[in-house]
Short mmCIF file of C-alpha atoms in Angstrom, two decimals:
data_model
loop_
_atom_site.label_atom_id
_atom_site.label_comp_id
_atom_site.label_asym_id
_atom_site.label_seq_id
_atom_site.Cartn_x
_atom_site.Cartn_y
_atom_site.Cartn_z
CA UNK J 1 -29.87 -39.18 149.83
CA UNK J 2 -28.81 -42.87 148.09
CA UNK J 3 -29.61 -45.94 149.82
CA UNK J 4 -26.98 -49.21 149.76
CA UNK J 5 -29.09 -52.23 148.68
CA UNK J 6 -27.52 -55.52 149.39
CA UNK J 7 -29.56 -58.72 147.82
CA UNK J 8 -28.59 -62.23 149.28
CA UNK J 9 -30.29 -65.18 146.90
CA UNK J 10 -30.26 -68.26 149.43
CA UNK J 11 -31.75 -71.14 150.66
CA UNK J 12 -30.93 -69.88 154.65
CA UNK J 13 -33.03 -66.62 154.69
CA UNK J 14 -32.83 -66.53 157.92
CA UNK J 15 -29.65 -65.79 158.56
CA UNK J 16 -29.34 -63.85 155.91
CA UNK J 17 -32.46 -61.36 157.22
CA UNK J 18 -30.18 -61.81 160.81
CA UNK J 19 -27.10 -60.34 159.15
CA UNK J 20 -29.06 -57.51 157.53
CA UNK J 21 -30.42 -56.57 161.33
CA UNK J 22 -27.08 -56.82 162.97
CA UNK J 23 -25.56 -54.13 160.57
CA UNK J 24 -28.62 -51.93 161.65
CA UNK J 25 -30.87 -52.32 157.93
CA UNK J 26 -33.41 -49.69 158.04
CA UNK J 27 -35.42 -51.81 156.03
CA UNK J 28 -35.46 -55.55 154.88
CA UNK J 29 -38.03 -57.17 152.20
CA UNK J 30 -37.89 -60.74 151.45
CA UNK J 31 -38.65 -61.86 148.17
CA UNK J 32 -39.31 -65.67 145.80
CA UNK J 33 -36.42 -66.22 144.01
CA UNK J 34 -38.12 -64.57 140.73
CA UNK J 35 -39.38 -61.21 141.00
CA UNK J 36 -42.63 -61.70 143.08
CA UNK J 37 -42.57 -59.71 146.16
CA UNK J 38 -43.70 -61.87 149.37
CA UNK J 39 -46.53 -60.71 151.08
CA UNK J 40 -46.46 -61.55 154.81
CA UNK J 41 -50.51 -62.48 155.39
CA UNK J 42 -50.27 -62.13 159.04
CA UNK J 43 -48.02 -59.56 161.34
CA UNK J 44 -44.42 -61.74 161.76
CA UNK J 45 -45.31 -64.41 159.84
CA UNK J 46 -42.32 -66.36 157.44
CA UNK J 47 -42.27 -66.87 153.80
CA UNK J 48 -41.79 -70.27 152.85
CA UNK J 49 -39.60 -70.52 150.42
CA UNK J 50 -37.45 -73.04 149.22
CA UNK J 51 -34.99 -70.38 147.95
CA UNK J 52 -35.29 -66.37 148.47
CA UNK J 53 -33.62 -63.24 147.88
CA UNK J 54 -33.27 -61.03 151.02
CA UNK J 55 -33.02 -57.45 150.31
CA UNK J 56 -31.63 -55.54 153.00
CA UNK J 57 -31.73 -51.44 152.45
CA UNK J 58 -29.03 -49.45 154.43
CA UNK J 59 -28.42 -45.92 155.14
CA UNK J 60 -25.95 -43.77 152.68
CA UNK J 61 -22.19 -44.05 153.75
CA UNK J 62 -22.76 -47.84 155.22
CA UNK J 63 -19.59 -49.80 154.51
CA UNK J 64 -20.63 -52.64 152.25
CA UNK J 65 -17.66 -54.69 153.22
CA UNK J 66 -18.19 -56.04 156.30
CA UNK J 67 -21.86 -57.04 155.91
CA UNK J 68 -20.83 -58.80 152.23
CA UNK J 69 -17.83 -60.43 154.38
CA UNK J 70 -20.70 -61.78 157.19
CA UNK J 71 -22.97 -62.68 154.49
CA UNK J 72 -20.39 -64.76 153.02
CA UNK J 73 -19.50 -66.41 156.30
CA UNK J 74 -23.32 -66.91 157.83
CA UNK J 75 -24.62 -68.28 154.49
CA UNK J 76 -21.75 -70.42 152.45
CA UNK J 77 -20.96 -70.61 148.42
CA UNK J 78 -23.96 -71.30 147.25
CA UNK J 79 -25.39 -67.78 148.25
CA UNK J 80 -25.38 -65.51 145.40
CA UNK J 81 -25.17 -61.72 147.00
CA UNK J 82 -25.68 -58.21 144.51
CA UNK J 83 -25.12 -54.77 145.82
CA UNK J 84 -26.69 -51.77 144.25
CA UNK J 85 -26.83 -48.07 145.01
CA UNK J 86 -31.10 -46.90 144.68
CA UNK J 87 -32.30 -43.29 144.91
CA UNK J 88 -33.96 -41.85 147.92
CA UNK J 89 -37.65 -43.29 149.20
CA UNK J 90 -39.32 -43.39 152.33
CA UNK J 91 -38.54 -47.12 152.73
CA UNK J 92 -38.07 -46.88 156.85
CA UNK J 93 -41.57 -44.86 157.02
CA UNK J 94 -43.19 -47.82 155.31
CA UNK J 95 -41.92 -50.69 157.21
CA UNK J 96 -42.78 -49.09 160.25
CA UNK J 97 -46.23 -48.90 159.44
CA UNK J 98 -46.73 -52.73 159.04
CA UNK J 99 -44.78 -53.20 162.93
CA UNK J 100 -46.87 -53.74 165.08
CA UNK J 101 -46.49 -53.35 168.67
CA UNK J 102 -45.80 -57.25 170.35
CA UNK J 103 -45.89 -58.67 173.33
CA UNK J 104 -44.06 -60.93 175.95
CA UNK J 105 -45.42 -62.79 178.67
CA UNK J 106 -47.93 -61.67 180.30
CA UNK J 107 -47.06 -57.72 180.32
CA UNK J 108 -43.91 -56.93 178.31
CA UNK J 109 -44.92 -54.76 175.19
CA UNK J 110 -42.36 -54.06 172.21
CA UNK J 111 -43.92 -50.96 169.82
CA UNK J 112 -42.45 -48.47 167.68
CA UNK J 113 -42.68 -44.65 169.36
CA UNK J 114 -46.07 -43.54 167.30
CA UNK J 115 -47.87 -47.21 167.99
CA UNK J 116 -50.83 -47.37 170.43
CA UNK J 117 -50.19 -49.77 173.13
CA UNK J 118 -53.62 -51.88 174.41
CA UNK J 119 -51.76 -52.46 177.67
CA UNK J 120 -52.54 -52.71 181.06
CA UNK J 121 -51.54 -50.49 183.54
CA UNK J 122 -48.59 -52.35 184.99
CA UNK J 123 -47.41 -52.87 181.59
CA UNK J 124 -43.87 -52.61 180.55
CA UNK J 125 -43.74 -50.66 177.45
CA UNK J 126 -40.00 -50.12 175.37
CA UNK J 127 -40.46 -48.38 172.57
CA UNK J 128 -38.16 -49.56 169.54
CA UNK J 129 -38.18 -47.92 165.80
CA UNK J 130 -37.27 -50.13 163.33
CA UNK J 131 -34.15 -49.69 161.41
CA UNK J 132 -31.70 -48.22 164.19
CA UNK J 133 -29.71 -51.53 164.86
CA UNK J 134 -30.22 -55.32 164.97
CA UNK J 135 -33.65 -56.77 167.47
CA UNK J 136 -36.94 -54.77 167.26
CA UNK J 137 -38.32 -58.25 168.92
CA UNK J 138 -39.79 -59.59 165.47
CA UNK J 139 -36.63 -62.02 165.12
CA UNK J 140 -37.49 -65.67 166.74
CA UNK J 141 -33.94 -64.97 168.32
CA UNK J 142 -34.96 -62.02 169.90
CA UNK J 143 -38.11 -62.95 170.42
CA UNK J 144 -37.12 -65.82 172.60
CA UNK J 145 -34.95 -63.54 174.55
CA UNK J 146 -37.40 -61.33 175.62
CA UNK J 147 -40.24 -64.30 176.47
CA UNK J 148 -37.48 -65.24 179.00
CA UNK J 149 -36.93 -61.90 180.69
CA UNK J 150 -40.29 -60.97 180.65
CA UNK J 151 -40.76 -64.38 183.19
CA UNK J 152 -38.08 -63.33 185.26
CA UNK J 153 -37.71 -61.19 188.66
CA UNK J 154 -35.49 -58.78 187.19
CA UNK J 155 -35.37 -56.30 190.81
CA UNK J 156 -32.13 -55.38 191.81
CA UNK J 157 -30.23 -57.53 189.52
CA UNK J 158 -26.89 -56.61 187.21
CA UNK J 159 -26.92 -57.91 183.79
CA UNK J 160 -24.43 -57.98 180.74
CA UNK J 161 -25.67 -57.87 177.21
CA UNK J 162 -22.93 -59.01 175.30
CA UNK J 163 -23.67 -57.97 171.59
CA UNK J 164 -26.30 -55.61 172.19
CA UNK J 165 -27.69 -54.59 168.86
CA UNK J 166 -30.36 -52.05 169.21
CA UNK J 167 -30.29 -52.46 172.85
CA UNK J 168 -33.41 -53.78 173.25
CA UNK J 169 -32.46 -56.85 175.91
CA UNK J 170 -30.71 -53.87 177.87
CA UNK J 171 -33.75 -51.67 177.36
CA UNK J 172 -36.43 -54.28 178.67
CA UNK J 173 -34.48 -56.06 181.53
CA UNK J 174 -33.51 -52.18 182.70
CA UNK J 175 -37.49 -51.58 182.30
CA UNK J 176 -38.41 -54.96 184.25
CA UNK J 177 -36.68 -53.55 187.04
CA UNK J 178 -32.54 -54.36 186.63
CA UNK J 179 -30.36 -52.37 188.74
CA UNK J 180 -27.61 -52.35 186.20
CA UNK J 181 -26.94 -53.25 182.75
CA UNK J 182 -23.78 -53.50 181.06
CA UNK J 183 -24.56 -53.79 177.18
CA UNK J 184 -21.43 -54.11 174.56
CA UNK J 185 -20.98 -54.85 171.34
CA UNK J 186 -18.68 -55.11 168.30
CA UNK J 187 -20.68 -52.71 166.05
CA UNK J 188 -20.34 -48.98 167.16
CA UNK J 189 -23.38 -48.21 165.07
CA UNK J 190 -25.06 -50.82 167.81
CA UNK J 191 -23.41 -48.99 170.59
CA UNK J 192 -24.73 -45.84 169.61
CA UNK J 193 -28.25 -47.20 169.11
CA UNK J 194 -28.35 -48.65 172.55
CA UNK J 195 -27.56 -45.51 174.29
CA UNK J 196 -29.96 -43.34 172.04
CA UNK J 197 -32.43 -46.16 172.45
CA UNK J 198 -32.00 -46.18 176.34
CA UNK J 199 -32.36 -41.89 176.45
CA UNK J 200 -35.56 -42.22 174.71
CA UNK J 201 -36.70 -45.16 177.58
CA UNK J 202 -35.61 -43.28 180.16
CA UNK J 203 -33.15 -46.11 181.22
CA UNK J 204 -29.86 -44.57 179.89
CA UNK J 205 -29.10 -43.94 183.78
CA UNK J 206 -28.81 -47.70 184.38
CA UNK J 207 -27.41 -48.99 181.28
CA UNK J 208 -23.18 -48.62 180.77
CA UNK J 209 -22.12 -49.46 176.99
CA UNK J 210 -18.32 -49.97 177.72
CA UNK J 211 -15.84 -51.36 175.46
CA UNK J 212 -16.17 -54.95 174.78
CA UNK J 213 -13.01 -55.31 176.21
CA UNK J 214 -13.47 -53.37 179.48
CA UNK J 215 -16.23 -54.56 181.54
CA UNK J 216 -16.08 -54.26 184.83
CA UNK J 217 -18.18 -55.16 187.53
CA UNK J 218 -18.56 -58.90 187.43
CA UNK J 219 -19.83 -61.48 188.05
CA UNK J 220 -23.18 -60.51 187.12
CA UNK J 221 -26.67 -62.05 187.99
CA UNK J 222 -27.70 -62.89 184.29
CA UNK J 223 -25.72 -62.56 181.48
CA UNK J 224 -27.27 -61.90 177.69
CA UNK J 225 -25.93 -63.13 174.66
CA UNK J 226 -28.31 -62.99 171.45
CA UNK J 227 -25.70 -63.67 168.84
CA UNK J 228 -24.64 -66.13 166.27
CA UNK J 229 -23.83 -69.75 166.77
CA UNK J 230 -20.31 -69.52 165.81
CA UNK J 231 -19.13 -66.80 168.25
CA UNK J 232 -21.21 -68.14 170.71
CA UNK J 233 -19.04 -71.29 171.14
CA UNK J 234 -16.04 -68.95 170.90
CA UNK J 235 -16.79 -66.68 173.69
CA UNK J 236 -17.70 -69.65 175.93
CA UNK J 237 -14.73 -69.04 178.50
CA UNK J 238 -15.12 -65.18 178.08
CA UNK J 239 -19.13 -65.27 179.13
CA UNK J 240 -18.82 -68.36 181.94
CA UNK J 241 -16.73 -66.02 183.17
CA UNK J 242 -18.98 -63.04 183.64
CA UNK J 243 -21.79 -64.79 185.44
CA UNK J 244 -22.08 -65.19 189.01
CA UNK J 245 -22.03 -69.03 190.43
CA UNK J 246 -25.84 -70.09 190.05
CA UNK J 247 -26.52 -67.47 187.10
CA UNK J 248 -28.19 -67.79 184.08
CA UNK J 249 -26.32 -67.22 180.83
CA UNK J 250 -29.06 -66.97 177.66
CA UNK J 251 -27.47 -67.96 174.56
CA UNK J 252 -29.46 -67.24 171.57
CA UNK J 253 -29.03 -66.39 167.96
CA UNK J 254 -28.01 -69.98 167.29
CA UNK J 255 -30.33 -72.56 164.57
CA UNK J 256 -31.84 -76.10 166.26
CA UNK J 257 -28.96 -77.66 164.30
CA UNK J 258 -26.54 -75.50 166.23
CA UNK J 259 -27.58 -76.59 169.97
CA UNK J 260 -25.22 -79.89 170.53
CA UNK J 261 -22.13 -77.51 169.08
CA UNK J 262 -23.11 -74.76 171.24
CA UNK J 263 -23.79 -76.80 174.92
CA UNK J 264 -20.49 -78.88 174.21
CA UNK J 265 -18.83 -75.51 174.15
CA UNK J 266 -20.10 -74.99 177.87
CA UNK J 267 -20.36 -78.37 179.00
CA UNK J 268 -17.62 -78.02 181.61
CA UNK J 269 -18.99 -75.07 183.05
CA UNK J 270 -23.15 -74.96 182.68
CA UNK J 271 -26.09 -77.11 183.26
CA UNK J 272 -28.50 -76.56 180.95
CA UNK J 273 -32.19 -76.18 180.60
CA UNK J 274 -34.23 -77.78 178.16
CA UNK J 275 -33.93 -75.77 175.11
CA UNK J 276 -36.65 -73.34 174.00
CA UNK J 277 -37.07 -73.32 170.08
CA UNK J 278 -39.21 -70.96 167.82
CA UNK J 279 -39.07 -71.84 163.76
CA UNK J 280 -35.62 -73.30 163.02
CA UNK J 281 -34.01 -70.97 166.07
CA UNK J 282 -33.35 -71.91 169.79
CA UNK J 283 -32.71 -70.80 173.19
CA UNK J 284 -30.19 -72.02 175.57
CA UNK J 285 -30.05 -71.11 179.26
CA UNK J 286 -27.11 -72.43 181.17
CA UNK J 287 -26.27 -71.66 184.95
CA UNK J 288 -23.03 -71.91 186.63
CA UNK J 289 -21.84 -74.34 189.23
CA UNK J 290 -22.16 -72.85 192.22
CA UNK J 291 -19.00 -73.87 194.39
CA UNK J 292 -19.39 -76.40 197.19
CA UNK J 293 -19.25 -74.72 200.95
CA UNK J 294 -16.40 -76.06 203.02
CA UNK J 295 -17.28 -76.90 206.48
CA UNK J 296 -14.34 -75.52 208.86
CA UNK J 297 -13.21 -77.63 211.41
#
């Protein structure tokens, strides 16, 4: 078995490591823009450079073209991106070992299947391998996703998670007690992670993965949406639209640069929260109007 190894030299390794996750990298190693490999000190931690190269490692028979096309898009001309074909190494095995189970809130655990979890017993545990699809909870999008739900009374409500990745906002708000989860996305490699992920968290009866275009059941109580800035302001009508009047809708996957493009987006249709930021990235949670009553004469 060959591996497809895609190098992005940039300034914005961020977004470059993002892009790598959201076409399901199995591994991805960030390195100084000479040959020195980075060594992350502490579990999660970010290198520091000015300018990196971000090696993403994919399975044999990935399509290069679309993640070259969104690496183009997410990180402008001055990124300087190199594919290569390497032979077979146990690249997935390794990363795994340095994951290390995290947690959210006060009882929300993230850890990889063969991780020991030092949890309490009303902990909620989803268990997420690395390397199946994009958001394994080390991302500071993701990450700020899951601090939300894990602070939320999830019991009984229906929730969309549009752009699902690996599924693991489906997975956790399912876990935390959601009635119903719709979770969609672009990527069928995503789609197919989310259900196998979901089987293997015994949550696969309460999480649909329709077509993108074919969700039914709306308005939901919260409604999910951990992707980039750009489609974000796009889908503005398309999500409004799913929530219920008073519902939250999380938009994440956006930089702090990105917030006043994103809220003006919604403006006519959310009130929004202060924004929650982690490193460069940020959290916005809007809520619907909710209509005025009429009083009937």
């Amino acid at each position: 078995m060959a591996w497809l190894q895609i190098t992005a030299t940039t300034h914005r390794t961020q977004l470059a490591e993002a892009v790598f996750e959201r076409f399901g990298a199995d591994a991805i190693t960030e390195l100084d823009a000479g040959d020195d490999l980075t060594v992350e000190e502490t579990p999660n931690s970010q290198p520091a450079f000015e300018r990196a190269r971000v090696v993403g490692l994919f399975t044999e028979g990935t399509p290069a073209e679309p993640i070259l096309a969104a690496l183009g898009e997410a990180l402008g001309d001055d990124a300087s991106i190199e594919t290569d074909t390497l032979e077979n190494q146990d690249w997935a095995s390794a990363w795994l070992a340095e994951h290390p189970p995290l947690v959210f809130g006060d009882r929300l655990w993230v850890a990889p299947h063969s991780a020991d979890v030092d949890a309490a017993d009303d902990a909620v545990v989803v268990r997420l391998d690395p390397g199946l699809a994009f958001g394994t909870g080390t991302h500071p999008s993701t990450s700020l996703c899951l601090d939300w739900l894990a602070g939320q009374d999830l019991a009984g409500k229906r929730v969309v998670d549009y752009g699902c990745g690996s599924g693991i906002l489906a997975i956790a708000a399912a876990r935390l007690g959601a009635a119903e989860v719709v979770a969609v996305d672009i990527d069928d490699q995503a789609v197919r992670a989310t259900r196998e992920n979901a089987i293997r968290n015994d949550v696969s009866d309460r999480i649909a993965t329709p077509p993108m275009n074919a969700i039914e059941g709306g308005p939901f109580d919260i409604v999910l949406a951990n992707i980039l800035a750009k489609p974000l302001i796009g889908l503005a009508s398309t999500l409004a639209e799913l929530a219920a009047p008073g519902a939250p809708i999380v938009l994440a996957g956006l930089l702090t640069r990105q917030i006043e493009d994103v809220t003006a987006a919604y403006e006519s249709t959310l009130t929004f929260e202060e924004p929650a930021l982690e490193d460069d990235w940020a959290r916005l949670v809007g809520h619907r109007a909710v209509a005025p009553s009429r009083n009937r004469q």
